[in-house]
Tab-separated table of N, CA and C in Angstrom:
chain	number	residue	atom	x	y	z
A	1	UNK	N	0.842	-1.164	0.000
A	1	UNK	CA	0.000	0.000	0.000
A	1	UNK	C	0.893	1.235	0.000
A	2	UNK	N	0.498	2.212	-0.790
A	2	UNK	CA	1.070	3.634	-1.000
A	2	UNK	C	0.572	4.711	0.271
A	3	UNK	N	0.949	5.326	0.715
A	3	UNK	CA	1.027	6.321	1.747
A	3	UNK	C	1.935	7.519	1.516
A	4	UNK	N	0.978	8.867	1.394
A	4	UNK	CA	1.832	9.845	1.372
A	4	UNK	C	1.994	10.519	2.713
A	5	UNK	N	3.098	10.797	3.121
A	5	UNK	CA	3.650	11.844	4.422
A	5	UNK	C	4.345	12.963	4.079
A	6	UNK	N	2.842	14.106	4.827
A	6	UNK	CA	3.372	15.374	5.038
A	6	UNK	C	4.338	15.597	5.825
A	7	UNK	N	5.492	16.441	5.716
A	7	UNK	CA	6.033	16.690	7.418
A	7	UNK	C	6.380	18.390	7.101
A	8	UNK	N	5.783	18.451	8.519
A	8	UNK	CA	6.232	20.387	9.062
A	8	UNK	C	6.971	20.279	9.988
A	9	UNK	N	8.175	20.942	10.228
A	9	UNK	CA	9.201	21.601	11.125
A	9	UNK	C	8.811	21.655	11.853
A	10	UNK	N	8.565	21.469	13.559
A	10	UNK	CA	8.581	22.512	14.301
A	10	UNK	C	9.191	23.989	14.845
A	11	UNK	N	8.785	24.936	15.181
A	11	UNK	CA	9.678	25.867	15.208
A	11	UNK	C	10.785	25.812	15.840
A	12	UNK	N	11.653	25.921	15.346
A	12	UNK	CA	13.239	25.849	15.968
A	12	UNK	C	13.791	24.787	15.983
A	13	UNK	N	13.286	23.754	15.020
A	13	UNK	CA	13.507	22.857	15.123
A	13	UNK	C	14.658	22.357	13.344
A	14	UNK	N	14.963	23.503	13.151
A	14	UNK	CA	15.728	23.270	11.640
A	14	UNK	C	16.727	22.566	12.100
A	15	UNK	N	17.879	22.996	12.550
A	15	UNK	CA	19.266	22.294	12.646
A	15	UNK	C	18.856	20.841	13.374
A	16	UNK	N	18.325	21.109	14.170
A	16	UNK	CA	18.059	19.679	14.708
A	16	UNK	C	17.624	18.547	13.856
A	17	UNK	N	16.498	18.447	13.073
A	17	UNK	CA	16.077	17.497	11.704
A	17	UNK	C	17.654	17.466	10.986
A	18	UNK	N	18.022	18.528	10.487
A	18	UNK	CA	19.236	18.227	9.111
A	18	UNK	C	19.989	17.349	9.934
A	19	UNK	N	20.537	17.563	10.796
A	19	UNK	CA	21.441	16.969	11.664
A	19	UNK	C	21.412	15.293	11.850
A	20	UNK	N	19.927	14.912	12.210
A	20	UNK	CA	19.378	13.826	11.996
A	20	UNK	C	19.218	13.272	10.614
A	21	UNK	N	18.669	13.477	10.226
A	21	UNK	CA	18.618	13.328	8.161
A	21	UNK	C	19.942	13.356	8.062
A	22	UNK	N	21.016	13.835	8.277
A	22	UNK	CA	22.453	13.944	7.748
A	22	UNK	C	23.219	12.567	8.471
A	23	UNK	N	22.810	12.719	9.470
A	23	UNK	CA	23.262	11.253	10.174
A	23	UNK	C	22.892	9.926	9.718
A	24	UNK	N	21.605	9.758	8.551
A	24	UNK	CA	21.203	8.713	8.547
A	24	UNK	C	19.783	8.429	8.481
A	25	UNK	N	19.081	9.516	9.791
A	25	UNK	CA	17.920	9.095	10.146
A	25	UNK	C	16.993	9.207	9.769
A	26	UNK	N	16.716	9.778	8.430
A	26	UNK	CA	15.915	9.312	7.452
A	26	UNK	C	15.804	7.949	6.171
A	27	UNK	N	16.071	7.364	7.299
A	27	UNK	CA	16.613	6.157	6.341
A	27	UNK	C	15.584	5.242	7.013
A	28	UNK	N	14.516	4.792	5.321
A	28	UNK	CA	13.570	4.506	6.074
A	28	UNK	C	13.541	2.402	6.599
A	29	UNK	N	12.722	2.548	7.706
A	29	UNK	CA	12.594	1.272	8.267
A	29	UNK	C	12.612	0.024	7.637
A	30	UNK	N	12.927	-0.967	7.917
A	30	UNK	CA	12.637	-1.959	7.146
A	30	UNK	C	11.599	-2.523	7.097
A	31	UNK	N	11.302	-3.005	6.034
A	31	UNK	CA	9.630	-3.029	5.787
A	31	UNK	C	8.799	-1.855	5.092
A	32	UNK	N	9.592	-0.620	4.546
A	32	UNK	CA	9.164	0.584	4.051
A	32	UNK	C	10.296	1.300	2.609
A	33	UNK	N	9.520	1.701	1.820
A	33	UNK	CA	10.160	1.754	0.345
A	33	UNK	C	9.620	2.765	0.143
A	34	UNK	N	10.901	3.974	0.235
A	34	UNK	CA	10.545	4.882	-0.321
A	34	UNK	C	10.589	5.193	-1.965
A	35	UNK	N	9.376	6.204	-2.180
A	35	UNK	CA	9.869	6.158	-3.850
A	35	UNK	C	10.040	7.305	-4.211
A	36	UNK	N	9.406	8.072	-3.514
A	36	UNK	CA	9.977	9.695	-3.716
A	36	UNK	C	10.253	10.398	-2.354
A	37	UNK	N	10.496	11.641	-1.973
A	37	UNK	CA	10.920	12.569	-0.804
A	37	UNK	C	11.255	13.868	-1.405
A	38	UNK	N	10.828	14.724	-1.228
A	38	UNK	CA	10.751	16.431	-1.500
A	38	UNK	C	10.830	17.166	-0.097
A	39	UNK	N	11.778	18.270	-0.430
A	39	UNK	CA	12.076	19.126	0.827
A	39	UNK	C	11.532	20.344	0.021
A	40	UNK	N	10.698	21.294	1.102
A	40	UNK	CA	9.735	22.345	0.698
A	40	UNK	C	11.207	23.425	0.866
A	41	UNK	N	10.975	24.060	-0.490
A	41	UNK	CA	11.926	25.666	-0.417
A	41	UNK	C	12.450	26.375	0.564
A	42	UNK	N	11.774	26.577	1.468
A	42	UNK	CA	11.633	27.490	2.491
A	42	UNK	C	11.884	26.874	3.609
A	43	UNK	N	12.260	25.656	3.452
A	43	UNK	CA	12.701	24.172	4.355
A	43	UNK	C	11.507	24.251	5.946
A	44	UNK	N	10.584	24.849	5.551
A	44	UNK	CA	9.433	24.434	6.323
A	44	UNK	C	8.705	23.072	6.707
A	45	UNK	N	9.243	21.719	5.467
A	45	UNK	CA	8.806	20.820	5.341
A	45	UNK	C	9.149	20.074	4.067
A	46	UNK	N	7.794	18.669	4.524
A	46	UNK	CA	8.516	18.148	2.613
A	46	UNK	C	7.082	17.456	2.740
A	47	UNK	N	7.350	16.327	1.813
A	47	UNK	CA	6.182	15.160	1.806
A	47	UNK	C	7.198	13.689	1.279
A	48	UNK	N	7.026	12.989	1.445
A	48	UNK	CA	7.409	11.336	1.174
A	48	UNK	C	6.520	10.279	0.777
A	49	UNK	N	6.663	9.927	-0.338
A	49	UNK	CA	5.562	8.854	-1.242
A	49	UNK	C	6.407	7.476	-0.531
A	50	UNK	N	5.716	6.978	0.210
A	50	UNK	CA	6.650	5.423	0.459
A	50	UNK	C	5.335	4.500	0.266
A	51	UNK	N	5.629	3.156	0.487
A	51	UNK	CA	5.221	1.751	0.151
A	51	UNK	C	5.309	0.836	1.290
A	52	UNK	N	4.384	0.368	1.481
A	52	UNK	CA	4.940	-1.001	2.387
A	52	UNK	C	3.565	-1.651	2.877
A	53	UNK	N	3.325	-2.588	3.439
A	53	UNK	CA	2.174	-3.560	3.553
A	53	UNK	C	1.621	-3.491	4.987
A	54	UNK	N	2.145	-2.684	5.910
A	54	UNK	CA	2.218	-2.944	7.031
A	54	UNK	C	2.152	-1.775	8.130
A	55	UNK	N	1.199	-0.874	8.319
A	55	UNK	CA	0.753	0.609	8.803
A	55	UNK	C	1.227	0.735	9.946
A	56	UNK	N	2.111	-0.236	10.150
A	56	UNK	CA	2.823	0.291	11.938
A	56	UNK	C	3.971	0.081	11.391
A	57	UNK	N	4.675	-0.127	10.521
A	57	UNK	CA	5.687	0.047	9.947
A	57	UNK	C	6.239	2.085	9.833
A	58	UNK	N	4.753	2.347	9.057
A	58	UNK	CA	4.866	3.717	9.171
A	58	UNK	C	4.585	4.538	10.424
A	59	UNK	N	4.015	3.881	10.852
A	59	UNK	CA	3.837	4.642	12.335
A	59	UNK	C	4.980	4.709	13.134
A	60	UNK	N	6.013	3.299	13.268
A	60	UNK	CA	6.752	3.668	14.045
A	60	UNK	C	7.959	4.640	13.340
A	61	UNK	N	7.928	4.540	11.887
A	61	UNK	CA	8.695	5.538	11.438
A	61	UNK	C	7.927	7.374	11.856
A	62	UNK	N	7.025	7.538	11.689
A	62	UNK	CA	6.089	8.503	12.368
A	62	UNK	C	7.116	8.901	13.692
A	63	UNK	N	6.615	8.217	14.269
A	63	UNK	CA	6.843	8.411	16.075
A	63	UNK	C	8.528	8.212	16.395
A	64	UNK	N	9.541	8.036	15.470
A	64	UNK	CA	10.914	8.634	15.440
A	64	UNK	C	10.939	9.778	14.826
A	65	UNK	N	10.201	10.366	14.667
A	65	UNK	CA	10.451	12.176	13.885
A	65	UNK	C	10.091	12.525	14.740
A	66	UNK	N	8.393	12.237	15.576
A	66	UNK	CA	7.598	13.269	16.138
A	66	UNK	C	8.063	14.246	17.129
A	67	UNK	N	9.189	14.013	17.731
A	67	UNK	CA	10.083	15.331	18.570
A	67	UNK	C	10.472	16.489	17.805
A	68	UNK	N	10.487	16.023	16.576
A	68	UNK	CA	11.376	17.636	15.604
A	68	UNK	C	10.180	18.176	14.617
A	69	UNK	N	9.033	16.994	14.345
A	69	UNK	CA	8.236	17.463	13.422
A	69	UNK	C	6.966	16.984	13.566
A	70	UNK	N	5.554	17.580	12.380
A	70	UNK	CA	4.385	17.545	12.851
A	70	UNK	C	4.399	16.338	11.800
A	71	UNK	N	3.356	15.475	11.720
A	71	UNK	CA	3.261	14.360	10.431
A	71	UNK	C	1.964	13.943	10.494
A	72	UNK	N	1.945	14.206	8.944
A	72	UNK	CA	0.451	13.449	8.650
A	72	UNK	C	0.462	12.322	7.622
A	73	UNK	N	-0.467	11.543	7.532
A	73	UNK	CA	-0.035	10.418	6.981
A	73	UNK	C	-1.471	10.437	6.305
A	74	UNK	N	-1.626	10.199	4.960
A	74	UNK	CA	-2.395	9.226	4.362
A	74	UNK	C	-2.432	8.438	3.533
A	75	UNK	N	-3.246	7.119	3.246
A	75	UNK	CA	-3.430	6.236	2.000
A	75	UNK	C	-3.421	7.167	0.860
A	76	UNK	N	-2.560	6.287	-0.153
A	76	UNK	CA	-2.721	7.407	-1.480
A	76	UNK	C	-2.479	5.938	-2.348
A	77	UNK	N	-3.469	6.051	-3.786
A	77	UNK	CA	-3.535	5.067	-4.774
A	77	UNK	C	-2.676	5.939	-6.044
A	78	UNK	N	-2.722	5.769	-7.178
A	78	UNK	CA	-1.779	6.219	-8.666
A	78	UNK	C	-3.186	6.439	-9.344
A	79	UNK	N	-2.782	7.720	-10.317
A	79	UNK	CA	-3.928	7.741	-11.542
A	79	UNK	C	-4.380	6.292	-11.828
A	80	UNK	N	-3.451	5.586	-12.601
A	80	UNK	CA	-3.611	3.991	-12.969
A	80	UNK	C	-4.236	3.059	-12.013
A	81	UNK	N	-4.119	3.468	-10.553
A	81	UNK	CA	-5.396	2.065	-9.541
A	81	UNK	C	-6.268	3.238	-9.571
A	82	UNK	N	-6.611	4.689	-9.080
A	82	UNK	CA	-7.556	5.187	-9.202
A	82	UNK	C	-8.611	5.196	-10.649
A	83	UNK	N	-8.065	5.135	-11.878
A	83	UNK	CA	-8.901	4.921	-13.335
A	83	UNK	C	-10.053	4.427	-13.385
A	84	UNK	N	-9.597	3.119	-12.949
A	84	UNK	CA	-10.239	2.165	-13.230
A	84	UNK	C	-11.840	1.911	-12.062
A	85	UNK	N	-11.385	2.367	-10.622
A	85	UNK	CA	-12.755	2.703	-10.088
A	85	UNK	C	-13.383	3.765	-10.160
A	86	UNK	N	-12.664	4.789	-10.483
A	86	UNK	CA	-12.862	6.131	-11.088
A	86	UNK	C	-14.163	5.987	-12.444
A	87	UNK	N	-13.851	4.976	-13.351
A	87	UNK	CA	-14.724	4.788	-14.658
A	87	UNK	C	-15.674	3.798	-14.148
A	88	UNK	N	-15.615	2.422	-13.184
A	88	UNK	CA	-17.006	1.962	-12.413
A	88	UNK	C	-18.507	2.774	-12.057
A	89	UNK	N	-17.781	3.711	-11.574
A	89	UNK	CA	-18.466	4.661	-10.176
A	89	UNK	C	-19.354	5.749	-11.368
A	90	UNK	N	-18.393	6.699	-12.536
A	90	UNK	CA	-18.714	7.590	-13.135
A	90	UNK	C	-18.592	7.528	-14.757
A	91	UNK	N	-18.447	6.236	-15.586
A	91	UNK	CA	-17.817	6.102	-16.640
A	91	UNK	C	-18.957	5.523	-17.304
């Protein structure tokens, strides 16, 4: 299953994340495949497209950030699995 994660900074919390991310610690869990990761301009944040079968997989990746940052998590499908119930429903 696909899952996209928002993440916001907390305030004052810049050097602290890079520091971590630079060390490693975005290196995601096993059991989790990332396929994309974007850092927002203004380094306020990013989002992360990852993969994996197993929703506490992401959670406990979740709950190793949650000291430096805010995170939201949701299910996310592709144009290509959305299409096709997309044309059921309205096609």
């Amino acid at each position: 299953m696909k899952f996209l994660t928002e993440w916001k900074l907390m305030p004052g919390q810049t050097a602290s994340a890079a520091k971590r991310f630079l060390a490693g610690g975005a290196s995601p869990p096993e059991g989790l495949t990332i396929i994309a990761r974007w850092h927002k301009a203004d380094l306020s944040g990013g989002i992360v497209i990852g993969e994996c079968d197993d929703p506490r997989v992401i959670y406990d990746d979740a709950v190793a950030w949650a000291d430096l940052v805010e995170i939201r998590v949701t299910p996310a499908i592709s144009d290509d699995e959305a299409g096709p119930i997309l044309a059921k429903h309205f096609g």
